[in-house]
């Protein structure tokens, strides 16, 4: 059942390794199919090079395993909170990629310092507040998902497809797992560039007119970037 979805999630997880965004068993990718209400996710603690497509786990929106012999990722409830909070998304990625995690550990939003950033994120990539002790000691993973939704506030998730969870790591998303992986790759590069820029000179944010030009030429009804489909 859901062979195509399992294949997508399996491939997307291997892409994290291919792009150097994960080490050991860090990170994972999930996909949510709105029509069936089912989520496919990587199993917990299974190494990427041992993992097979049949190891992918299928759960419903309450997190109950519908199909799969292995335990789903311990981050399952974070994903469920995000799929419930963000109606338009179908894929979520979570990594501990080096530079994006450094900004998460600093609890700092990544400022928009240039057009590379502006091409993907319509403003600074936000960092969450810290979890309260109660949030950590109760439904920690689910509360992490709520924290991500909280910092995004009313912004459309697909215009800001990334959030840094303070003291922890980055989460990215898209309509598909492949899109969420693409954003995770760009986020890591943008975080690295921002770190380098800050080490060269105290950075000034990009001008709004340039931010809008670059973001909207790629992500708006009037977009003209790329080849006509
Ligand atoms: Zn983590």
PDB file of C-alpha atoms and ligand atoms in Angstrom:
ATOM      1  CA  UNK A   1       0.000   0.000   0.000  1.00  0.00           C
ATOM      2  CA  UNK A   2       1.224   3.528  -0.669  1.00  0.00           C
ATOM      3  CA  UNK A   3       4.275   2.175  -2.582  1.00  0.00           C
ATOM      4  CA  UNK A   4       4.764   5.489  -4.404  1.00  0.00           C
ATOM      5  CA  UNK A   5       4.706   7.496  -1.163  1.00  0.00           C
ATOM      6  CA  UNK A   6       7.154   5.111   0.508  1.00  0.00           C
ATOM      7  CA  UNK A   7       9.441   5.389  -2.508  1.00  0.00           C
ATOM      8  CA  UNK A   8       9.268   9.222  -2.354  1.00  0.00           C
ATOM      9  CA  UNK A   9      10.099   9.287   1.361  1.00  0.00           C
ATOM     10  CA  UNK A  10      12.859   6.701   0.986  1.00  0.00           C
ATOM     11  CA  UNK A  11      14.466   8.665  -1.898  1.00  0.00           C
ATOM     12  CA  UNK A  12      14.129  11.984  -0.076  1.00  0.00           C
ATOM     13  CA  UNK A  13      15.847  10.555   3.021  1.00  0.00           C
ATOM     14  CA  UNK A  14      18.751   9.314   0.891  1.00  0.00           C
ATOM     15  CA  UNK A  15      18.936  12.772  -0.717  1.00  0.00           C
ATOM     16  CA  UNK A  16      19.642  14.235   2.740  1.00  0.00           C
ATOM     17  CA  UNK A  17      22.757  12.065   2.884  1.00  0.00           C
ATOM     18  CA  UNK A  18      23.683  12.875  -0.736  1.00  0.00           C
ATOM     19  CA  UNK A  19      23.540  16.613   0.042  1.00  0.00           C
ATOM     20  CA  UNK A  20      25.586  16.193   3.229  1.00  0.00           C
ATOM     21  CA  UNK A  21      22.791  17.495   5.473  1.00  0.00           C
ATOM     22  CA  UNK A  22      22.788  14.547   7.883  1.00  0.00           C
ATOM     23  CA  UNK A  23      25.256  12.275   9.657  1.00  0.00           C
ATOM     24  CA  UNK A  24      24.651   8.991  11.498  1.00  0.00           C
ATOM     25  CA  UNK A  25      20.885   8.620  11.907  1.00  0.00           C
ATOM     26  CA  UNK A  26      20.207  12.328  12.439  1.00  0.00           C
ATOM     27  CA  UNK A  27      17.243  13.907  10.694  1.00  0.00           C
ATOM     28  CA  UNK A  28      14.477  12.484   8.566  1.00  0.00           C
ATOM     29  CA  UNK A  29      11.811  13.197   5.971  1.00  0.00           C
ATOM     30  CA  UNK A  30       8.073  12.483   5.991  1.00  0.00           C
ATOM     31  CA  UNK A  31       5.225  12.781   3.546  1.00  0.00           C
ATOM     32  CA  UNK A  32       1.566  13.374   4.277  1.00  0.00           C
ATOM     33  CA  UNK A  33      -1.215  12.336   1.877  1.00  0.00           C
ATOM     34  CA  UNK A  34      -4.216  14.564   2.591  1.00  0.00           C
ATOM     35  CA  UNK A  35      -6.682  12.380   0.676  1.00  0.00           C
ATOM     36  CA  UNK A  36      -5.999   9.279   2.793  1.00  0.00           C
ATOM     37  CA  UNK A  37      -4.974  11.074   6.001  1.00  0.00           C
ATOM     38  CA  UNK A  38      -1.867   8.887   6.114  1.00  0.00           C
ATOM     39  CA  UNK A  39       1.752   9.853   6.748  1.00  0.00           C
ATOM     40  CA  UNK A  40       4.861   7.957   5.641  1.00  0.00           C
ATOM     41  CA  UNK A  41       8.009   8.450   7.701  1.00  0.00           C
ATOM     42  CA  UNK A  42      11.486   6.996   8.193  1.00  0.00           C
ATOM     43  CA  UNK A  43      11.800   4.448  11.015  1.00  0.00           C
ATOM     44  CA  UNK A  44      13.508   5.524  14.242  1.00  0.00           C
ATOM     45  CA  UNK A  45      17.282   5.108  14.567  1.00  0.00           C
ATOM     46  CA  UNK A  46      17.788   3.082  11.364  1.00  0.00           C
ATOM     47  CA  UNK A  47      20.987   4.008   9.504  1.00  0.00           C
ATOM     48  CA  UNK A  48      20.520   5.460   6.044  1.00  0.00           C
ATOM     49  CA  UNK A  49      22.694   2.887   4.321  1.00  0.00           C
ATOM     50  CA  UNK A  50      20.870  -0.072   5.888  1.00  0.00           C
ATOM     51  CA  UNK A  51      17.405   1.319   5.364  1.00  0.00           C
ATOM     52  CA  UNK A  52      15.135  -0.123   2.610  1.00  0.00           C
ATOM     53  CA  UNK A  53      11.991   1.283   1.037  1.00  0.00           C
ATOM     54  CA  UNK A  54       9.922  -1.359   2.853  1.00  0.00           C
ATOM     55  CA  UNK A  55      11.189  -0.049   6.192  1.00  0.00           C
ATOM     56  CA  UNK A  56       9.202   3.157   5.699  1.00  0.00           C
ATOM     57  CA  UNK A  57       6.422   3.367   8.299  1.00  0.00           C
ATOM     58  CA  UNK A  58       2.818   4.442   7.620  1.00  0.00           C
ATOM     59  CA  UNK A  59       0.859   6.162  10.383  1.00  0.00           C
ATOM     60  CA  UNK A  60      -2.468   7.951  10.644  1.00  0.00           C
ATOM     61  CA  UNK A  61      -2.859  11.518  11.997  1.00  0.00           C
ATOM     62  CA  UNK A  62      -2.971  10.271  15.584  1.00  0.00           C
ATOM     63  CA  UNK A  63       0.433   8.641  15.099  1.00  0.00           C
ATOM     64  CA  UNK A  64      -0.843   5.052  15.196  1.00  0.00           C
ATOM     65  CA  UNK A  65       1.133   2.718  12.944  1.00  0.00           C
ATOM     66  CA  UNK A  66      -1.026   1.543  10.025  1.00  0.00           C
ATOM     67  CA  UNK A  67       1.693  -0.321   8.194  1.00  0.00           C
ATOM     68  CA  UNK A  68       5.349  -1.189   8.888  1.00  0.00           C
ATOM     69  CA  UNK A  69       7.298  -3.539  11.163  1.00  0.00           C
ATOM     70  CA  UNK A  70       9.536  -0.838  12.624  1.00  0.00           C
ATOM     71  CA  UNK A  71       8.907   1.974  15.121  1.00  0.00           C
ATOM     72  CA  UNK A  72       8.361   5.313  13.368  1.00  0.00           C
ATOM     73  CA  UNK A  73      10.806   8.203  13.990  1.00  0.00           C
ATOM     74  CA  UNK A  74      10.627   9.718  17.486  1.00  0.00           C
ATOM     75  CA  UNK A  75       9.840  13.006  15.713  1.00  0.00           C
ATOM     76  CA  UNK A  76       6.550  11.639  14.343  1.00  0.00           C
ATOM     77  CA  UNK A  77       4.413  13.828  16.594  1.00  0.00           C
ATOM     78  CA  UNK A  78       6.254  16.983  15.502  1.00  0.00           C
ATOM     79  CA  UNK A  79       5.371  16.178  11.908  1.00  0.00           C
ATOM     80  CA  UNK A  80       1.757  15.469  12.786  1.00  0.00           C
ATOM     81  CA  UNK A  81       1.467  18.858  14.478  1.00  0.00           C
ATOM     82  CA  UNK A  82       2.905  20.542  11.356  1.00  0.00           C
ATOM     83  CA  UNK A  83       0.614  18.735   8.905  1.00  0.00           C
ATOM     84  CA  UNK A  84      -2.340  19.703  11.077  1.00  0.00           C
ATOM     85  CA  UNK A  85      -1.190  23.344  11.385  1.00  0.00           C
ATOM     86  CA  UNK A  86      -0.154  23.864   7.729  1.00  0.00           C
ATOM     87  CA  UNK A  87      -2.886  22.683   5.318  1.00  0.00           C
ATOM     88  CA  UNK A  88      -0.912  23.270   2.091  1.00  0.00           C
ATOM     89  CA  UNK A  89       2.159  21.150   2.821  1.00  0.00           C
ATOM     90  CA  UNK A  90       2.822  17.513   1.955  1.00  0.00           C
ATOM     91  CA  UNK A  91       6.481  17.009   2.890  1.00  0.00           C
ATOM     92  CA  UNK A  92       8.605  17.980   5.925  1.00  0.00           C
ATOM     93  CA  UNK A  93      12.351  17.658   6.504  1.00  0.00           C
ATOM     94  CA  UNK A  94      14.278  17.901   9.755  1.00  0.00           C
ATOM     95  CA  UNK A  95      18.058  17.843   9.885  1.00  0.00           C
ATOM     96  CA  UNK A  96      20.885  18.907  12.184  1.00  0.00           C
ATOM     97  CA  UNK A  97      22.736  20.499   9.275  1.00  0.00           C
ATOM     98  CA  UNK A  98      25.727  22.406  10.593  1.00  0.00           C
ATOM     99  CA  UNK A  99      25.167  26.090   9.833  1.00  0.00           C
ATOM    100  CA  UNK A 100      21.392  26.154  10.124  1.00  0.00           C
ATOM    101  CA  UNK A 101      21.727  24.331  13.464  1.00  0.00           C
ATOM    102  CA  UNK A 102      24.320  26.858  14.622  1.00  0.00           C
ATOM    103  CA  UNK A 103      21.786  29.663  14.084  1.00  0.00           C
ATOM    104  CA  UNK A 104      19.127  27.552  15.847  1.00  0.00           C
ATOM    105  CA  UNK A 105      21.472  27.036  18.796  1.00  0.00           C
ATOM    106  CA  UNK A 106      22.056  30.792  18.879  1.00  0.00           C
ATOM    107  CA  UNK A 107      18.299  31.296  18.854  1.00  0.00           C
ATOM    108  CA  UNK A 108      18.817  33.836  16.066  1.00  0.00           C
ATOM    109  CA  UNK A 109      16.644  34.381  12.995  1.00  0.00           C
ATOM    110  CA  UNK A 110      18.725  34.225   9.814  1.00  0.00           C
ATOM    111  CA  UNK A 111      18.534  37.778   8.414  1.00  0.00           C
ATOM    112  CA  UNK A 112      17.942  38.235   4.696  1.00  0.00           C
ATOM    113  CA  UNK A 113      21.321  39.551   3.601  1.00  0.00           C
ATOM    114  CA  UNK A 114      21.168  38.893  -0.116  1.00  0.00           C
ATOM    115  CA  UNK A 115      19.374  37.663  -3.189  1.00  0.00           C
ATOM    116  CA  UNK A 116      20.240  33.973  -2.635  1.00  0.00           C
ATOM    117  CA  UNK A 117      18.108  34.144   0.509  1.00  0.00           C
ATOM    118  CA  UNK A 118      15.483  36.368  -1.118  1.00  0.00           C
ATOM    119  CA  UNK A 119      14.992  33.854  -3.942  1.00  0.00           C
ATOM    120  CA  UNK A 120      13.541  31.361  -1.421  1.00  0.00           C
ATOM    121  CA  UNK A 121      12.477  33.091   1.790  1.00  0.00           C
ATOM    122  CA  UNK A 122      10.374  36.264   1.820  1.00  0.00           C
ATOM    123  CA  UNK A 123      12.183  37.723   4.831  1.00  0.00           C
ATOM    124  CA  UNK A 124      14.322  36.520   7.759  1.00  0.00           C
ATOM    125  CA  UNK A 125      14.104  32.772   8.542  1.00  0.00           C
ATOM    126  CA  UNK A 126      12.539  32.852  12.001  1.00  0.00           C
ATOM    127  CA  UNK A 127      13.824  31.196  15.173  1.00  0.00           C
ATOM    128  CA  UNK A 128      11.308  30.000  17.771  1.00  0.00           C
ATOM    129  CA  UNK A 129      11.176  31.007  21.406  1.00  0.00           C
ATOM    130  CA  UNK A 130      12.521  28.451  23.893  1.00  0.00           C
ATOM    131  CA  UNK A 131      10.241  25.643  25.015  1.00  0.00           C
ATOM    132  CA  UNK A 132       9.029  25.930  28.598  1.00  0.00           C
ATOM    133  CA  UNK A 133       9.997  23.176  31.025  1.00  0.00           C
ATOM    134  CA  UNK A 134       6.375  22.055  31.036  1.00  0.00           C
ATOM    135  CA  UNK A 135       6.294  21.838  27.222  1.00  0.00           C
ATOM    136  CA  UNK A 136       9.475  19.728  27.283  1.00  0.00           C
ATOM    137  CA  UNK A 137       8.281  17.478  30.092  1.00  0.00           C
ATOM    138  CA  UNK A 138       4.838  16.807  28.575  1.00  0.00           C
ATOM    139  CA  UNK A 139       4.132  16.167  24.839  1.00  0.00           C
ATOM    140  CA  UNK A 140       7.633  17.390  23.823  1.00  0.00           C
ATOM    141  CA  UNK A 141       7.651  16.403  20.167  1.00  0.00           C
ATOM    142  CA  UNK A 142       4.114  17.644  19.531  1.00  0.00           C
ATOM    143  CA  UNK A 143       4.833  20.884  21.391  1.00  0.00           C
ATOM    144  CA  UNK A 144       7.882  21.393  19.174  1.00  0.00           C
ATOM    145  CA  UNK A 145       5.538  21.308  16.174  1.00  0.00           C
ATOM    146  CA  UNK A 146       3.203  23.805  17.840  1.00  0.00           C
ATOM    147  CA  UNK A 147       6.181  26.081  18.550  1.00  0.00           C
ATOM    148  CA  UNK A 148       7.091  26.090  14.854  1.00  0.00           C
ATOM    149  CA  UNK A 149       3.514  26.967  13.877  1.00  0.00           C
ATOM    150  CA  UNK A 150       3.461  29.661  16.583  1.00  0.00           C
ATOM    151  CA  UNK A 151       6.532  31.528  15.293  1.00  0.00           C
ATOM    152  CA  UNK A 152       5.206  31.490  11.751  1.00  0.00           C
ATOM    153  CA  UNK A 153       2.067  33.231  13.065  1.00  0.00           C
ATOM    154  CA  UNK A 154      -0.158  34.068  10.086  1.00  0.00           C
ATOM    155  CA  UNK A 155       2.551  33.839   7.428  1.00  0.00           C
ATOM    156  CA  UNK A 156       1.731  31.363   4.649  1.00  0.00           C
ATOM    157  CA  UNK A 157       3.939  28.286   5.300  1.00  0.00           C
ATOM    158  CA  UNK A 158       4.974  28.070   1.640  1.00  0.00           C
ATOM    159  CA  UNK A 159       6.268  31.677   1.605  1.00  0.00           C
ATOM    160  CA  UNK A 160       8.447  30.907   4.642  1.00  0.00           C
ATOM    161  CA  UNK A 161       9.191  27.179   4.236  1.00  0.00           C
ATOM    162  CA  UNK A 162      11.693  26.966   7.112  1.00  0.00           C
ATOM    163  CA  UNK A 163      11.903  27.616  10.869  1.00  0.00           C
ATOM    164  CA  UNK A 164      14.779  27.217  13.330  1.00  0.00           C
ATOM    165  CA  UNK A 165      13.798  25.555  16.603  1.00  0.00           C
ATOM    166  CA  UNK A 166      15.900  27.357  19.216  1.00  0.00           C
ATOM    167  CA  UNK A 167      18.504  25.189  20.998  1.00  0.00           C
ATOM    168  CA  UNK A 168      17.702  22.437  18.535  1.00  0.00           C
ATOM    169  CA  UNK A 169      17.650  22.395  14.713  1.00  0.00           C
ATOM    170  CA  UNK A 170      15.962  23.476  11.448  1.00  0.00           C
ATOM    171  CA  UNK A 171      12.711  22.196   9.949  1.00  0.00           C
ATOM    172  CA  UNK A 172      11.741  22.809   6.326  1.00  0.00           C
ATOM    173  CA  UNK A 173       8.673  21.897   4.280  1.00  0.00           C
ATOM    174  CA  UNK A 174       7.024  22.005   0.862  1.00  0.00           C
ATOM    175  CA  UNK A 175       4.189  20.478  -1.151  1.00  0.00           C
ATOM    176  CA  UNK A 176       6.316  17.334  -1.563  1.00  0.00           C
ATOM    177  CA  UNK A 177       9.272  15.696   0.257  1.00  0.00           C
ATOM    178  CA  UNK A 178      11.528  16.581  -2.704  1.00  0.00           C
ATOM    179  CA  UNK A 179      10.618  20.267  -2.377  1.00  0.00           C
ATOM    180  CA  UNK A 180      11.234  20.156   1.396  1.00  0.00           C
ATOM    181  CA  UNK A 181      14.693  18.622   0.770  1.00  0.00           C
ATOM    182  CA  UNK A 182      15.433  21.329  -1.822  1.00  0.00           C
ATOM    183  CA  UNK A 183      14.613  24.020   0.757  1.00  0.00           C
ATOM    184  CA  UNK A 184      16.747  22.254   3.404  1.00  0.00           C
ATOM    185  CA  UNK A 185      19.739  22.353   1.029  1.00  0.00           C
ATOM    186  CA  UNK A 186      19.194  26.059   0.290  1.00  0.00           C
ATOM    187  CA  UNK A 187      18.644  26.875   3.980  1.00  0.00           C
ATOM    188  CA  UNK A 188      21.991  25.334   4.909  1.00  0.00           C
ATOM    189  CA  UNK A 189      23.750  27.340   2.191  1.00  0.00           C
ATOM    190  CA  UNK A 190      21.978  30.576   3.151  1.00  0.00           C
ATOM    191  CA  UNK A 191      22.903  29.978   6.824  1.00  0.00           C
ATOM    192  CA  UNK A 192      26.549  29.395   5.826  1.00  0.00           C
ATOM    193  CA  UNK A 193      26.572  32.576   3.715  1.00  0.00           C
ATOM    194  CA  UNK A 194      25.007  34.609   6.537  1.00  0.00           C
ATOM    195  CA  UNK A 195      27.643  33.307   8.968  1.00  0.00           C
ATOM    196  CA  UNK A 196      30.439  34.248   6.552  1.00  0.00           C
ATOM    197  CA  UNK A 197      28.893  37.668   5.840  1.00  0.00           C
ATOM    198  CA  UNK A 198      28.598  38.394   9.558  1.00  0.00           C
ATOM    199  CA  UNK A 199      32.289  37.491   9.976  1.00  0.00           C
ATOM    200  CA  UNK A 200      33.278  39.924   7.187  1.00  0.00           C
ATOM    201  CA  UNK A 201      31.295  42.937   8.411  1.00  0.00           C
ATOM    202  CA  UNK A 202      28.248  43.564  10.588  1.00  0.00           C
ATOM    203  CA  UNK A 203      25.588  42.734   7.994  1.00  0.00           C
ATOM    204  CA  UNK A 204      22.865  45.094   6.925  1.00  0.00           C
ATOM    205  CA  UNK A 205      19.599  43.481   5.794  1.00  0.00           C
ATOM    206  CA  UNK A 206      18.811  43.487   2.078  1.00  0.00           C
ATOM    207  CA  UNK A 207      16.755  46.446   0.786  1.00  0.00           C
ATOM    208  CA  UNK A 208      13.016  45.663   0.745  1.00  0.00           C
ATOM    209  CA  UNK A 209      12.717  46.551  -2.950  1.00  0.00           C
ATOM    210  CA  UNK A 210      15.433  44.001  -3.817  1.00  0.00           C
ATOM    211  CA  UNK A 211      13.981  41.357  -1.482  1.00  0.00           C
ATOM    212  CA  UNK A 212      10.569  41.716  -3.142  1.00  0.00           C
ATOM    213  CA  UNK A 213      12.050  41.700  -6.652  1.00  0.00           C
ATOM    214  CA  UNK A 214      13.887  38.444  -6.101  1.00  0.00           C
ATOM    215  CA  UNK A 215      11.229  36.682  -4.060  1.00  0.00           C
ATOM    216  CA  UNK A 216       8.246  37.693  -6.189  1.00  0.00           C
ATOM    217  CA  UNK A 217       9.921  37.051  -9.543  1.00  0.00           C
ATOM    218  CA  UNK A 218      10.120  33.413  -8.455  1.00  0.00           C
ATOM    219  CA  UNK A 219       7.098  32.898  -6.200  1.00  0.00           C
ATOM    220  CA  UNK A 220       4.138  35.014  -7.312  1.00  0.00           C
ATOM    221  CA  UNK A 221       1.396  35.045  -9.932  1.00  0.00           C
ATOM    222  CA  UNK A 222       3.640  37.448 -11.905  1.00  0.00           C
ATOM    223  CA  UNK A 223       6.739  35.270 -11.562  1.00  0.00           C
ATOM    224  CA  UNK A 224       8.982  35.140 -14.649  1.00  0.00           C
ATOM    225  CA  UNK A 225      11.943  33.066 -13.348  1.00  0.00           C
ATOM    226  CA  UNK A 226      12.791  29.827 -15.230  1.00  0.00           C
ATOM    227  CA  UNK A 227      11.341  28.325 -18.430  1.00  0.00           C
ATOM    228  CA  UNK A 228       7.649  28.685 -19.244  1.00  0.00           C
ATOM    229  CA  UNK A 229       5.958  25.357 -18.249  1.00  0.00           C
TER     230      UNK A 229
HETATM  231 ZN1  LIG B   1      17.200  16.781  16.849  1.00  0.00          ZN
END
